[in-house]
mmCIF file with all atom_site columns, C-alpha atoms in Angstrom:
data_model
loop_
_atom_site.group_PDB
_atom_site.id
_atom_site.type_symbol
_atom_site.label_atom_id
_atom_site.label_alt_id
_atom_site.label_comp_id
_atom_site.label_asym_id
_atom_site.label_entity_id
_atom_site.label_seq_id
_atom_site.pdbx_PDB_ins_code
_atom_site.Cartn_x
_atom_site.Cartn_y
_atom_site.Cartn_z
_atom_site.occupancy
_atom_site.B_iso_or_equiv
_atom_site.pdbx_formal_charge
_atom_site.auth_seq_id
_atom_site.auth_comp_id
_atom_site.auth_asym_id
_atom_site.auth_atom_id
_atom_site.pdbx_PDB_model_num
ATOM 1   C CA . MET U 1 1   ? 2.178   15.124  12.730  1.00 55.00 ? 1   MET U CA 1
ATOM 2   C CA . THR U 1 2   ? -1.504  15.463  13.386  1.00 70.00 ? 2   THR U CA 1
ATOM 3   C CA . THR U 1 3   ? -3.816  12.526  12.713  1.00 84.00 ? 3   THR U CA 1
ATOM 4   C CA . LYS U 1 4   ? -6.738  13.379  10.413  1.00 88.00 ? 4   LYS U CA 1
ATOM 5   C CA . ALA U 1 5   ? -10.172 13.632  11.886  1.00 93.00 ? 5   ALA U CA 1
ATOM 6   C CA . TYR U 1 6   ? -12.601 10.982  10.642  1.00 94.00 ? 6   TYR U CA 1
ATOM 7   C CA . GLU U 1 7   ? -14.578 13.603  8.774   1.00 94.00 ? 7   GLU U CA 1
ATOM 8   C CA . GLU U 1 8   ? -11.447 14.633  6.823   1.00 95.00 ? 8   GLU U CA 1
ATOM 9   C CA . LEU U 1 9   ? -10.938 11.171  5.383   1.00 95.00 ? 9   LEU U CA 1
ATOM 10  C CA . ASP U 1 10  ? -12.336 10.075  2.080   1.00 94.00 ? 10  ASP U CA 1
ATOM 11  C CA . LEU U 1 11  ? -14.957 7.438   1.963   1.00 95.00 ? 11  LEU U CA 1
ATOM 12  C CA . PHE U 1 12  ? -12.413 4.667   1.326   1.00 94.00 ? 12  PHE U CA 1
ATOM 13  C CA . GLU U 1 13  ? -10.433 5.700   4.401   1.00 95.00 ? 13  GLU U CA 1
ATOM 14  C CA . GLN U 1 14  ? -13.591 5.979   6.446   1.00 97.00 ? 14  GLN U CA 1
ATOM 15  C CA . GLY U 1 15  ? -14.378 2.376   5.359   1.00 97.00 ? 15  GLY U CA 1
ATOM 16  C CA . MET U 1 16  ? -11.129 1.213   6.643   1.00 97.00 ? 16  MET U CA 1
ATOM 17  C CA . VAL U 1 17  ? -11.645 2.858   9.917   1.00 97.00 ? 17  VAL U CA 1
ATOM 18  C CA . GLU U 1 18  ? -15.121 1.330   10.388  1.00 98.00 ? 18  GLU U CA 1
ATOM 19  C CA . HIS U 1 19  ? -13.787 -2.156  9.502   1.00 98.00 ? 19  HIS U CA 1
ATOM 20  C CA . LEU U 1 20  ? -10.890 -1.791  11.979  1.00 98.00 ? 20  LEU U CA 1
ATOM 21  C CA . VAL U 1 21  ? -13.376 -0.778  14.682  1.00 98.00 ? 21  VAL U CA 1
ATOM 22  C CA . ASP U 1 22  ? -16.040 -3.328  13.826  1.00 98.00 ? 22  ASP U CA 1
ATOM 23  C CA . ARG U 1 23  ? -13.987 -6.450  12.854  1.00 98.00 ? 23  ARG U CA 1
ATOM 24  C CA . TYR U 1 24  ? -10.815 -5.944  14.881  1.00 98.00 ? 24  TYR U CA 1
ATOM 25  C CA . ARG U 1 25  ? -12.191 -3.983  17.885  1.00 97.00 ? 25  ARG U CA 1
ATOM 26  C CA . TYR U 1 26  ? -9.822  -1.022  17.469  1.00 98.00 ? 26  TYR U CA 1
ATOM 27  C CA . GLY U 1 27  ? -10.860 2.064   19.254  1.00 97.00 ? 27  GLY U CA 1
ATOM 28  C CA . HIS U 1 28  ? -11.858 4.784   16.958  1.00 96.00 ? 28  HIS U CA 1
ATOM 29  C CA . ASP U 1 29  ? -8.822  6.998   17.710  1.00 96.00 ? 29  ASP U CA 1
ATOM 30  C CA . ASP U 1 30  ? -6.509  3.944   17.392  1.00 97.00 ? 30  ASP U CA 1
ATOM 31  C CA . ALA U 1 31  ? -7.914  3.061   13.981  1.00 97.00 ? 31  ALA U CA 1
ATOM 32  C CA . LEU U 1 32  ? -7.339  6.640   12.909  1.00 97.00 ? 32  LEU U CA 1
ATOM 33  C CA . ARG U 1 33  ? -3.759  6.578   14.292  1.00 97.00 ? 33  ARG U CA 1
ATOM 34  C CA . LEU U 1 34  ? -3.110  3.206   12.413  1.00 97.00 ? 34  LEU U CA 1
ATOM 35  C CA . LEU U 1 35  ? -4.236  4.779   9.071   1.00 96.00 ? 35  LEU U CA 1
ATOM 36  C CA . ASP U 1 36  ? -2.006  7.723   9.747   1.00 96.00 ? 36  ASP U CA 1
ATOM 37  C CA . GLU U 1 37  ? 0.995   5.687   10.701  1.00 97.00 ? 37  GLU U CA 1
ATOM 38  C CA . TYR U 1 38  ? 0.714   3.561   7.520   1.00 96.00 ? 38  TYR U CA 1
ATOM 39  C CA . ALA U 1 39  ? -0.376  6.471   5.199   1.00 93.00 ? 39  ALA U CA 1
ATOM 40  C CA . PRO U 1 40  ? 2.880   6.219   3.033   1.00 93.00 ? 40  PRO U CA 1
ATOM 41  C CA . VAL U 1 41  ? 2.244   2.449   2.484   1.00 95.00 ? 41  VAL U CA 1
ATOM 42  C CA . LEU U 1 42  ? -1.425  3.070   1.551   1.00 92.00 ? 42  LEU U CA 1
ATOM 43  C CA . GLU U 1 43  ? -0.466  5.849   -0.894  1.00 91.00 ? 43  GLU U CA 1
ATOM 44  C CA . GLN U 1 44  ? 2.034   3.477   -2.474  1.00 90.00 ? 44  GLN U CA 1
ATOM 45  C CA . LEU U 1 45  ? -0.380  0.622   -2.798  1.00 87.00 ? 45  LEU U CA 1
ATOM 46  C CA . GLU U 1 46  ? -3.104  2.801   -4.270  1.00 81.00 ? 46  GLU U CA 1
ATOM 47  C CA . LYS U 1 47  ? -6.622  1.579   -4.086  1.00 78.00 ? 47  LYS U CA 1
ATOM 48  C CA . HIS U 1 48  ? -6.707  -1.713  -5.981  1.00 83.00 ? 48  HIS U CA 1
ATOM 49  C CA . TYR U 1 49  ? -8.787  -3.659  -3.414  1.00 89.00 ? 49  TYR U CA 1
ATOM 50  C CA . ASN U 1 50  ? -11.670 -2.915  -1.168  1.00 93.00 ? 50  ASN U CA 1
ATOM 51  C CA . CYS U 1 51  ? -11.294 -0.938  2.042   1.00 95.00 ? 51  CYS U CA 1
ATOM 52  C CA . GLU U 1 52  ? -11.845 -4.078  4.151   1.00 96.00 ? 52  GLU U CA 1
ATOM 53  C CA . ASP U 1 53  ? -8.936  -5.848  2.502   1.00 96.00 ? 53  ASP U CA 1
ATOM 54  C CA . TYR U 1 54  ? -6.725  -2.843  3.330   1.00 96.00 ? 54  TYR U CA 1
ATOM 55  C CA . ALA U 1 55  ? -7.958  -2.601  6.914   1.00 97.00 ? 55  ALA U CA 1
ATOM 56  C CA . GLU U 1 56  ? -7.087  -6.404  7.216   1.00 97.00 ? 56  GLU U CA 1
ATOM 57  C CA . ARG U 1 57  ? -3.575  -5.802  5.859   1.00 96.00 ? 57  ARG U CA 1
ATOM 58  C CA . LEU U 1 58  ? -2.987  -3.014  8.273   1.00 97.00 ? 58  LEU U CA 1
ATOM 59  C CA . HIS U 1 59  ? -4.246  -5.038  11.174  1.00 98.00 ? 59  HIS U CA 1
ATOM 60  C CA . GLU U 1 60  ? -1.993  -8.008  10.193  1.00 98.00 ? 60  GLU U CA 1
ATOM 61  C CA . ALA U 1 61  ? 0.981   -5.722  9.692   1.00 97.00 ? 61  ALA U CA 1
ATOM 62  C CA . ARG U 1 62  ? 0.579   -4.247  13.158  1.00 97.00 ? 62  ARG U CA 1
ATOM 63  C CA . ALA U 1 63  ? -0.026  -7.668  14.710  1.00 97.00 ? 63  ALA U CA 1
ATOM 64  C CA . ASN U 1 64  ? 3.034   -9.067  13.017  1.00 97.00 ? 64  ASN U CA 1
ATOM 65  C CA . GLY U 1 65  ? 5.373   -6.264  13.842  1.00 97.00 ? 65  GLY U CA 1
ATOM 66  C CA . LEU U 1 66  ? 5.682   -5.125  10.368  1.00 97.00 ? 66  LEU U CA 1
ATOM 67  C CA . THR U 1 67  ? 6.520   -1.252  10.534  1.00 97.00 ? 67  THR U CA 1
ATOM 68  C CA . PRO U 1 68  ? 5.582   1.088   7.767   1.00 97.00 ? 68  PRO U CA 1
ATOM 69  C CA . GLU U 1 69  ? 9.313   1.589   7.178   1.00 97.00 ? 69  GLU U CA 1
ATOM 70  C CA . ARG U 1 70  ? 9.997   -2.135  6.696   1.00 97.00 ? 70  ARG U CA 1
ATOM 71  C CA . TRP U 1 71  ? 6.828   -2.292  4.415   1.00 96.00 ? 71  TRP U CA 1
ATOM 72  C CA . MET U 1 72  ? 8.047   0.584   2.211   1.00 96.00 ? 72  MET U CA 1
ATOM 73  C CA . ALA U 1 73  ? 11.606  -0.819  2.016   1.00 95.00 ? 73  ALA U CA 1
ATOM 74  C CA . ARG U 1 74  ? 10.153  -4.153  0.810   1.00 93.00 ? 74  ARG U CA 1
ATOM 75  C CA . ILE U 1 75  ? 8.025   -2.263  -1.775  1.00 90.00 ? 75  ILE U CA 1
ATOM 76  C CA . ARG U 1 76  ? 11.029  -0.424  -3.043  1.00 91.00 ? 76  ARG U CA 1
ATOM 77  C CA . GLU U 1 77  ? 12.995  -3.721  -3.227  1.00 91.00 ? 77  GLU U CA 1
ATOM 78  C CA . LEU U 1 78  ? 10.247  -5.169  -5.429  1.00 88.00 ? 78  LEU U CA 1
ATOM 79  C CA . GLU U 1 79  ? 9.993   -2.145  -7.680  1.00 86.00 ? 79  GLU U CA 1
ATOM 80  C CA . ARG U 1 80  ? 13.718  -2.190  -8.590  1.00 82.00 ? 80  ARG U CA 1
ATOM 81  C CA . PRO U 1 81  ? 13.725  -5.314  -10.831 1.00 75.00 ? 81  PRO U CA 1
ATOM 82  C CA . ALA U 1 82  ? 10.440  -4.125  -12.376 1.00 63.00 ? 82  ALA U CA 1
ATOM 83  C CA . ALA U 1 83  ? 11.877  -0.774  -13.213 1.00 63.00 ? 83  ALA U CA 1
ATOM 84  C CA . ARG U 1 84  ? 15.065  -2.465  -14.557 1.00 66.00 ? 84  ARG U CA 1
ATOM 85  C CA . SER U 1 85  ? 12.878  -4.749  -16.804 1.00 64.00 ? 85  SER U CA 1
ATOM 86  C CA . ALA U 1 86  ? 10.915  -1.758  -18.129 1.00 62.00 ? 86  ALA U CA 1
ATOM 87  C CA . ALA U 1 87  ? 14.100  0.112   -18.991 1.00 63.00 ? 87  ALA U CA 1
ATOM 88  C CA . ASP U 1 88  ? 15.448  -3.030  -20.774 1.00 66.00 ? 88  ASP U CA 1
ATOM 89  C CA . ALA U 1 89  ? 12.339  -3.343  -22.756 1.00 65.00 ? 89  ALA U CA 1
ATOM 90  C CA . LYS U 1 90  ? 12.678  0.249   -24.105 1.00 67.00 ? 90  LYS U CA 1
ATOM 91  C CA . LYS U 1 91  ? 16.329  -0.249  -25.284 1.00 64.00 ? 91  LYS U CA 1
ATOM 92  C CA . PRO U 1 92  ? 16.621  -0.495  -29.055 1.00 65.00 ? 92  PRO U CA 1
ATOM 93  C CA . ARG U 1 93  ? 17.564  -3.810  -30.384 1.00 63.00 ? 93  ARG U CA 1
ATOM 94  C CA . GLY U 1 94  ? 20.134  -4.400  -33.063 1.00 57.00 ? 94  GLY U CA 1
ATOM 95  C CA . LYS U 1 95  ? 19.256  -5.382  -36.507 1.00 57.00 ? 95  LYS U CA 1
ATOM 96  C CA . ALA U 1 96  ? 18.884  -9.196  -37.059 1.00 54.00 ? 96  ALA U CA 1
ATOM 97  C CA . ARG U 1 97  ? 21.555  -10.667 -39.280 1.00 54.00 ? 97  ARG U CA 1
ATOM 98  C CA . GLY U 1 98  ? 20.229  -11.466 -42.727 1.00 52.00 ? 98  GLY U CA 1
ATOM 99  C CA . SER U 1 99  ? 17.121  -9.511  -42.178 1.00 47.00 ? 99  SER U CA 1
ATOM 100 C CA . MET U 1 100 ? 15.418  -8.199  -45.334 1.00 46.00 ? 100 MET U CA 1
ATOM 101 C CA . LEU U 1 101 ? 14.737  -4.997  -43.488 1.00 48.00 ? 101 LEU U CA 1
ATOM 102 C CA . GLN U 1 102 ? 18.402  -3.857  -43.153 1.00 46.00 ? 102 GLN U CA 1
#
């Protein structure tokens, strides 16, 4: 797998690289590799927060030994109950006893 060049990143990703370099003192190439390594996680999380927040999350994940694989496994774990609840909400309900609408 080839790491994207800085110029190939979107502005959000460039902001994460800049924050990793400026705030956490990553080398430019190290910051690019970190984004590449955690790309599946970033795709799953989408872009609900600012790039600085995501840079901080990536830094903390790396510092705490949270691999992208473990992070993705946890996301999938949390999605299962949510998917089950959504499916249950779509199930038709029986008619209420004594309902005038029967």
